[in-house]
Amino acid sequence: MKTAEIAQRYLDYFEKNGHTIVPSASLVTDDPALLFTVAGMVPFIPYLSGDVPAPYARVADVQKCLRTNDIEEVGKTPRHGTFFQMLGNWSFGDYFKEDAIRYAWELLTAPEADGGLGFDAKDLWVTVYEEDDEAFELWERIAGLPAERIQRLGKDTNYWSTGLPGPAGPCSEIFFDRGPEYGADGGPATDDDRYVEIWNLVFMQYEITNVRSKYDFDIVGELPNKNIDTGMGLERIAFIKQGVDNMYETDQVRPVLDAAVALSGRAYGANHEDDVRFRVVADHVRSSLMLLSDGVTPSNDGRGYILRRLMRRAIRSMRLLGVEGPTFAQLFAVSRDAMKDTYPVVESDWARISQYALAEEATFLRTLAAGETILEESLAQTRAAGGSTVPGAEAFLLHDTYGFPIDLTLEVAEEAGLTVDRASFDRLMKQQRDRAKADARSRKRLLADTSIYRVFRAHGETVFTGYTDLETESRVLGILVDGASVDRALTGQIAEVILAETALYAESGGQVADKGVIVGPGYELDVIDVQRPVAGLISHTVEVTTGEVGVGQAATTVVDAANRRAARQAHSATHLVHAALRDTLGKTATQAGSLNRAGYLRFDFTWGQSLSPETRSEIEEIANNAVRDNLEVTTRVLPLAEAKDLGAQALFGEKYGDVVRMVDIGGPWSRELCGGTHVSSSAEIGLVNLVGESSVGASNRRVEALVGLDAFRELAAERAIVSQLTSTLKTPRDQLPARIAELAANLKAAEKKIAQFEARALGERLPQLVDSARRIGRFQVVAQSLGTAGSADDVRSLALQVRDRLGADAAAVVALGAEVGGRAVVIVATNDTARTAGAKAGVLAKSAAAALGGGGGGRDDVAQGGGTDAAAMPAALDAITSALESQAA
């Protein structure tokens, strides 16, 4: 049974049983405590917690999920994967425990011919929470399971909570017995791979508080509306129904594994380590494909870092399989073909997805080449020092700074006959993980608990009137001070104010929040920020500037009209720039983020190289032509599917409902899904002035522009500068570029002559420096300050000349210091005789740099140190001579 067929049978069954079928939400969740949708229940958290009223009583879905907390187990067990699909059925205060158990058992055991999944009841085991007698009895009655196949387990496995105050409850898990060839008898309690968990039924029935840990809390009482939250792993069902040993061999994953086998020339099933690598490639390529399809792009932090890690682990695994060249063109195409029937976007958006994948692979292959060079130097230094172990700190630096995998470091070191201080490396990695976990806990603590807004959201959605009005009368529904609900806020306090209606725009879609005030009888509030803490609710962060505001009072929101007008200009101009980019660069130049505020826009887009000045001018001209043409700006509210059929551009990663707002500028020329505020015609934008273009990643570019009066002021300032230059240089405006180029050439020639003079002056000091040599133990030492020098290269050249003049028989150590461009520089050079006697230039340079308040190091024969404290040069040179004296002693 194909994976897609299993999913369809699931949806058909629950639709027949009165469930609304909803599409998968994005892997990019809008939950601020999570990077990704890590479980099927994530999109439904607001409904399960009661923060937002559920729009349906019962629902079923197939949800895309991504989890990397067990990434090291991928490929080693039959069930660990980073991307997976969760089949879920949900009840929000509708049916409960009995129906949830009945639905699960009926679907699992009904014959395939009748639309079921055709499991044999004798192969299924069940676990329940040890105190849940009701669930135990229901399984006996509904499924007819013997008591010995219903196992009672503790809170650590069979009790669900978020780890925060709120809803919780016992759960019941269904397991498939793979048979005695896979492990010991004894049921799921043995925790053996023989028993595969396929479905988890969560009975969300209690409210908990005083949470001391995920399994230690106080139960306040039963929830007023009991919920059902279930999840069945699609990949787990698929590998069982398809008769294969693990999820990597199912129909949506195996094609990538087979492609990796073909590229490597190695056999699958012949070697355990190779098999793990093949599975890692198959899993990570699919996960990367799905992340890219949801708008995530590789970067060094957040979601982009997770994607980058997955892609680089896949590249590393292919390398360990003997393939050193690029493979993503083949592997991603195969994964696309395996997933496109279920997720058509991987094919329709293939040009953009493949562009990112190939660029990231090329970048990492270059990183590997550079990392190997750095590692070779480290290995050489370890051998030269007579050691056999590469320090863990150097391996961690390669991993953390250069992205060079520890596995490859170990492999290269082993080939060189050396080892790596793995314990030190692991210690540094643990410290890094601990910092990341502490940060994640902090974010979860600060951001995840939105239950305080539940009572306000129960009044309904906040009505936003700002599309048509700049003032709106309303009433105060609630006030929060320091996160607690209060009756009133006093003069000078910072508070959150919840209103029934508002004309103030809440930050979203790249547009910053409106400025303005909220006024009422005897009070005035200055609006600091406007946000949407939960779906459908708008919260105003304010400072009480006059009087005091209380719950239930009348309130009028007043938008700063000038700021709103400039923000509308910027947001509409963003749409023009996006359309101009696509006109100029093609359809693969898609939006990857934006920021709009009064008079300014920033627009990120997918593109792998810098824009030429001619291209920038063309984009700017297209946008301003649209302004000149006074194109009509219209908005429509319509179903999402209809908007997409009309060609509306959607921002990847943005969450859209079934009904969306579509903004047209000039009809289909610019057509985007957008909830922001806009001008009514393009001429209102006034002017678009592109002021910057830069890189924000391997395949992302950013353009910045000023809009309206801000754009005019920038051009006026540039005009003033040009006027000043024409006056100062007494040159007509059209001849300025040539005149400035002439002056720059003259300056460069003068600087070259000065450098030659300074170098010649330094060279004339050569005899005096050689004569200044003094003996320190076995060494002939020159340690002198040169004053100022044109460049560090001049100092280096002179130090090498002095070293050579001292002769090969002498153990020559030369340390020359100088001030170069306001910074202190010390060059140390040693000859073979000195190095044999123990003088290492890199060590000596480092000791000098410490005195200068900087850093240094280098090779044993020549090295450089430096710092900001030029006055400490005598102390720096003394540090070198002291080090040599201690060696001599």
Tab-separated table of C-alpha atoms in Angstrom, residues 129-365:
chain	number	residue	atom	x	y	z
A	129	TYR	CA	-1.722	5.521	31.734
A	130	GLU	CA	-1.386	3.409	34.874
A	131	GLU	CA	-4.288	5.179	36.655
A	132	ASP	CA	-6.631	5.353	33.631
A	133	ASP	CA	-9.057	2.538	34.425
A	134	GLU	CA	-11.626	3.975	32.016
A	135	ALA	CA	-9.321	3.611	29.000
A	136	PHE	CA	-8.326	0.095	30.075
A	137	GLU	CA	-11.984	-1.000	30.240
A	138	LEU	CA	-12.838	0.681	26.906
A	139	TRP	CA	-10.049	-1.192	25.118
A	140	GLU	CA	-11.305	-4.463	26.567
A	141	ARG	CA	-14.897	-3.728	25.551
A	142	ILE	CA	-14.448	-2.035	22.144
A	143	ALA	CA	-11.421	-3.922	20.795
A	144	GLY	CA	-11.899	-7.150	22.690
A	145	LEU	CA	-8.204	-7.070	23.638
A	146	PRO	CA	-7.137	-9.479	26.379
A	147	ALA	CA	-5.909	-7.763	29.540
A	148	GLU	CA	-2.328	-8.965	29.011
A	149	ARG	CA	-2.123	-6.969	25.760
A	150	ILE	CA	-3.163	-3.728	27.514
A	151	GLN	CA	-0.158	-2.543	29.504
A	152	ARG	CA	-0.263	0.174	32.169
A	153	LEU	CA	2.685	2.610	32.071
A	154	GLY	CA	3.652	5.722	33.996
A	155	LYS	CA	3.610	9.467	33.381
A	156	ASP	CA	6.934	9.437	31.562
A	157	THR	CA	5.383	7.625	28.588
A	158	ASN	CA	1.607	7.843	28.914
A	159	TYR	CA	0.752	11.313	30.122
A	160	TRP	CA	0.763	14.374	27.882
A	161	SER	CA	1.472	17.986	28.787
A	162	THR	CA	3.360	20.883	27.253
A	163	GLY	CA	5.470	21.342	30.385
A	164	LEU	CA	3.570	24.593	31.016
A	165	PRO	CA	0.380	25.387	32.951
A	166	GLY	CA	-2.698	24.560	30.908
A	167	PRO	CA	-4.361	21.485	29.436
A	168	ALA	CA	-2.993	17.979	30.000
A	169	GLY	CA	-4.184	14.427	30.210
A	170	PRO	CA	-3.462	10.710	29.969
A	171	CYS	CA	-2.773	9.045	26.641
A	172	SER	CA	-3.077	5.612	25.128
A	173	GLU	CA	-0.591	4.298	22.559
A	174	ILE	CA	-1.119	1.556	19.968
A	175	PHE	CA	1.829	-0.649	19.000
A	176	PHE	CA	2.449	-3.119	16.183
A	177	ASP	CA	4.306	-6.340	17.020
A	178	ARG	CA	6.852	-6.997	14.235
A	179	GLY	CA	7.419	-10.557	15.429
A	180	PRO	CA	9.990	-12.547	17.432
A	181	GLU	CA	12.698	-12.112	14.774
A	182	TYR	CA	12.878	-8.427	15.771
A	183	GLY	CA	13.315	-8.830	19.521
A	184	ALA	CA	12.138	-10.170	22.848
A	185	ASP	CA	8.565	-10.966	23.824
A	186	GLY	CA	6.819	-8.940	26.492
A	187	GLY	CA	4.966	-6.115	24.770
A	188	PRO	CA	5.742	-2.363	24.518
A	189	ALA	CA	6.842	-2.275	28.170
A	190	THR	CA	10.083	-3.968	27.049
A	191	ASP	CA	10.934	-0.787	25.068
A	192	ASP	CA	12.212	-3.018	22.275
A	193	ASP	CA	12.339	-2.175	18.544
A	194	ARG	CA	10.140	-5.211	18.011
A	195	TYR	CA	7.115	-3.136	19.105
A	196	VAL	CA	6.575	-0.065	16.945
A	197	GLU	CA	4.330	2.705	18.239
A	198	ILE	CA	1.951	3.636	15.417
A	199	TRP	CA	-0.768	5.760	17.047
A	200	ASN	CA	-1.051	7.923	20.151
A	201	LEU	CA	-4.448	8.957	21.512
A	202	VAL	CA	-4.260	11.901	23.927
A	203	PHE	CA	-7.240	12.432	26.211
A	204	MET	CA	-6.908	16.126	27.104
A	205	GLN	CA	-9.160	16.362	30.134
A	206	TYR	CA	-7.355	18.179	32.971
A	207	GLU	CA	-6.087	21.659	33.777
A	208	ILE	CA	-2.648	21.616	35.458
A	209	THR	CA	-0.710	24.256	37.400
A	210	ASN	CA	2.446	24.578	39.552
A	211	VAL	CA	4.406	22.744	36.885
A	212	ARG	CA	7.722	21.639	38.397
A	213	SER	CA	8.677	19.383	35.471
A	214	LYS	CA	6.930	17.756	32.551
A	215	TYR	CA	5.796	14.933	34.828
A	216	ASP	CA	5.510	16.776	38.151
A	217	PHE	CA	2.583	19.206	38.465
A	218	ASP	CA	-0.717	19.818	40.271
A	219	ILE	CA	-4.062	18.989	38.652
A	220	VAL	CA	-6.520	21.852	39.207
A	221	GLY	CA	-9.520	20.002	37.867
A	222	GLU	CA	-11.214	18.846	34.682
A	223	LEU	CA	-11.342	21.056	31.591
A	224	PRO	CA	-14.794	22.471	30.771
A	225	ASN	CA	-14.337	21.149	27.230
A	226	LYS	CA	-12.432	17.885	26.925
A	227	ASN	CA	-10.397	17.514	23.760
A	228	ILE	CA	-9.035	14.640	21.684
A	229	ASP	CA	-5.599	14.932	20.103
A	230	THR	CA	-4.356	11.905	18.182
A	231	GLY	CA	-1.360	11.274	15.990
A	232	MET	CA	-0.500	8.301	13.787
A	233	GLY	CA	2.901	8.209	12.084
A	234	LEU	CA	2.357	7.862	8.340
A	235	GLU	CA	5.906	6.644	7.654
A	236	ARG	CA	5.613	4.002	10.380
A	237	ILE	CA	2.349	2.684	8.965
A	238	ALA	CA	3.897	2.744	5.485
A	239	PHE	CA	6.939	0.637	6.305
A	240	ILE	CA	4.741	-1.923	8.045
A	241	LYS	CA	2.180	-2.079	5.229
A	242	GLN	CA	4.880	-2.158	2.546
A	243	GLY	CA	6.684	-5.038	4.248
A	244	VAL	CA	10.056	-3.296	4.557
A	245	ASP	CA	12.318	-3.061	7.582
A	246	ASN	CA	12.308	0.681	8.148
A	247	MET	CA	10.895	4.047	7.032
A	248	TYR	CA	13.893	4.713	4.751
A	249	GLU	CA	12.783	1.898	2.446
A	250	THR	CA	9.241	3.187	1.897
A	251	ASP	CA	8.095	4.433	-1.489
A	252	GLN	CA	8.604	8.164	-0.731
A	253	VAL	CA	12.132	7.743	0.659
A	254	ARG	CA	13.705	4.679	-0.983
A	255	PRO	CA	14.189	6.309	-4.420
A	256	VAL	CA	16.700	8.781	-2.924
A	257	LEU	CA	18.515	5.964	-1.160
A	258	ASP	CA	18.741	4.044	-4.449
A	259	ALA	CA	20.059	7.149	-6.217
A	260	ALA	CA	22.763	7.510	-3.567
A	261	VAL	CA	23.679	3.853	-4.069
A	262	ALA	CA	24.020	4.392	-7.826
A	263	LEU	CA	26.163	7.524	-7.378
A	264	SER	CA	28.480	5.884	-4.841
A	265	GLY	CA	28.849	2.516	-6.518
A	266	ARG	CA	28.493	0.838	-3.120
A	267	ALA	CA	25.842	-1.731	-2.250
A	268	TYR	CA	23.030	-1.195	0.228
A	269	GLY	CA	22.825	-3.975	2.787
A	270	ALA	CA	26.494	-4.950	2.586
A	271	ASN	CA	27.934	-2.755	5.343
A	272	HIS	CA	26.171	-1.366	8.436
A	273	GLU	CA	28.049	1.960	8.484
A	274	ASP	CA	27.374	2.530	4.788
A	275	ASP	CA	23.705	1.609	5.283
A	276	VAL	CA	23.361	4.274	7.995
A	277	ARG	CA	24.936	6.833	5.634
A	278	PHE	CA	22.586	5.895	2.791
A	279	ARG	CA	19.597	6.339	5.135
A	280	VAL	CA	20.889	9.686	6.394
A	281	VAL	CA	21.153	10.901	2.796
A	282	ALA	CA	17.656	9.668	1.941
A	283	ASP	CA	16.103	11.258	5.039
A	284	HIS	CA	17.979	14.559	4.986
A	285	VAL	CA	17.522	15.224	1.273
A	286	ARG	CA	13.750	14.766	1.611
A	287	SER	CA	13.644	16.934	4.734
A	288	SER	CA	15.667	19.661	3.009
A	289	LEU	CA	13.401	19.522	-0.031
A	290	MET	CA	10.310	19.975	2.133
A	291	LEU	CA	11.850	22.825	4.153
A	292	LEU	CA	12.880	24.628	0.976
A	293	SER	CA	9.369	24.161	-0.424
A	294	ASP	CA	7.995	25.947	2.665
A	295	GLY	CA	10.287	28.917	2.159
A	296	VAL	CA	13.134	28.130	4.573
A	297	THR	CA	16.559	29.025	3.158
A	298	PRO	CA	20.043	28.043	4.391
A	299	SER	CA	21.612	30.427	6.904
A	300	ASN	CA	23.696	30.471	10.077
A	301	ASP	CA	20.896	30.823	12.610
A	302	GLY	CA	17.380	29.717	13.412
A	303	ARG	CA	15.479	27.656	10.876
A	304	GLY	CA	18.047	28.310	8.180
A	305	TYR	CA	20.763	26.782	10.357
A	306	ILE	CA	18.750	23.575	10.816
A	307	LEU	CA	18.260	23.331	7.047
A	308	ARG	CA	21.957	24.005	6.453
A	309	ARG	CA	22.876	21.295	8.976
A	310	LEU	CA	20.628	18.740	7.274
A	311	MET	CA	22.044	19.522	3.836
A	312	ARG	CA	25.630	19.433	5.053
A	313	ARG	CA	25.104	16.135	6.874
A	314	ALA	CA	23.809	14.701	3.594
A	315	ILE	CA	26.864	16.017	1.713
A	316	ARG	CA	29.157	14.647	4.408
A	317	SER	CA	27.486	11.226	4.244
A	318	MET	CA	27.911	11.097	0.461
A	319	ARG	CA	31.554	12.024	0.932
A	320	LEU	CA	32.021	9.204	3.452
A	321	LEU	CA	30.436	6.942	0.827
A	322	GLY	CA	33.264	7.902	-1.519
A	323	VAL	CA	31.541	10.664	-3.538
A	324	GLU	CA	33.451	13.941	-3.311
A	325	GLY	CA	31.733	15.844	-6.123
A	326	PRO	CA	28.259	17.440	-6.254
A	327	THR	CA	25.230	15.114	-6.035
A	328	PHE	CA	22.270	17.337	-5.121
A	329	ALA	CA	21.162	17.855	-8.724
A	330	GLN	CA	20.377	14.134	-8.952
A	331	LEU	CA	19.281	13.456	-5.365
A	332	PHE	CA	16.874	16.385	-5.015
A	333	ALA	CA	15.304	15.665	-8.412
A	334	VAL	CA	14.619	12.078	-7.347
A	335	SER	CA	13.087	13.240	-4.046
A	336	ARG	CA	10.949	15.768	-5.925
A	337	ASP	CA	9.534	13.014	-8.141
A	338	ALA	CA	8.781	10.847	-5.096
A	339	MET	CA	6.953	13.640	-3.224
A	340	LYS	CA	5.261	15.694	-5.958
A	341	ASP	CA	2.000	13.724	-6.069
A	342	THR	CA	1.388	14.502	-2.391
A	343	TYR	CA	2.976	17.971	-2.375
A	344	PRO	CA	2.740	19.509	-5.885
A	345	VAL	CA	4.665	22.610	-4.755
A	346	VAL	CA	7.976	20.703	-4.888
A	347	GLU	CA	7.523	20.498	-8.660
A	348	SER	CA	5.855	23.848	-9.336
A	349	ASP	CA	8.541	25.678	-7.338
A	350	TRP	CA	11.408	23.464	-8.477
A	351	ALA	CA	13.450	26.259	-10.070
A	352	ARG	CA	13.728	28.131	-6.769
A	353	ILE	CA	14.220	25.002	-4.636
A	354	SER	CA	16.990	23.605	-6.827
A	355	GLN	CA	18.722	26.981	-6.999
A	356	TYR	CA	19.103	27.042	-3.212
A	357	ALA	CA	20.066	23.369	-2.954
A	358	LEU	CA	22.793	23.560	-5.587
A	359	ALA	CA	24.171	26.847	-4.229
A	360	GLU	CA	24.396	25.446	-0.701
A	361	GLU	CA	26.123	22.303	-1.926
A	362	ALA	CA	28.677	24.304	-3.918
A	363	THR	CA	29.339	26.553	-0.911
A	364	PHE	CA	29.854	23.624	1.457
A	365	LEU	CA	32.128	21.777	-0.935
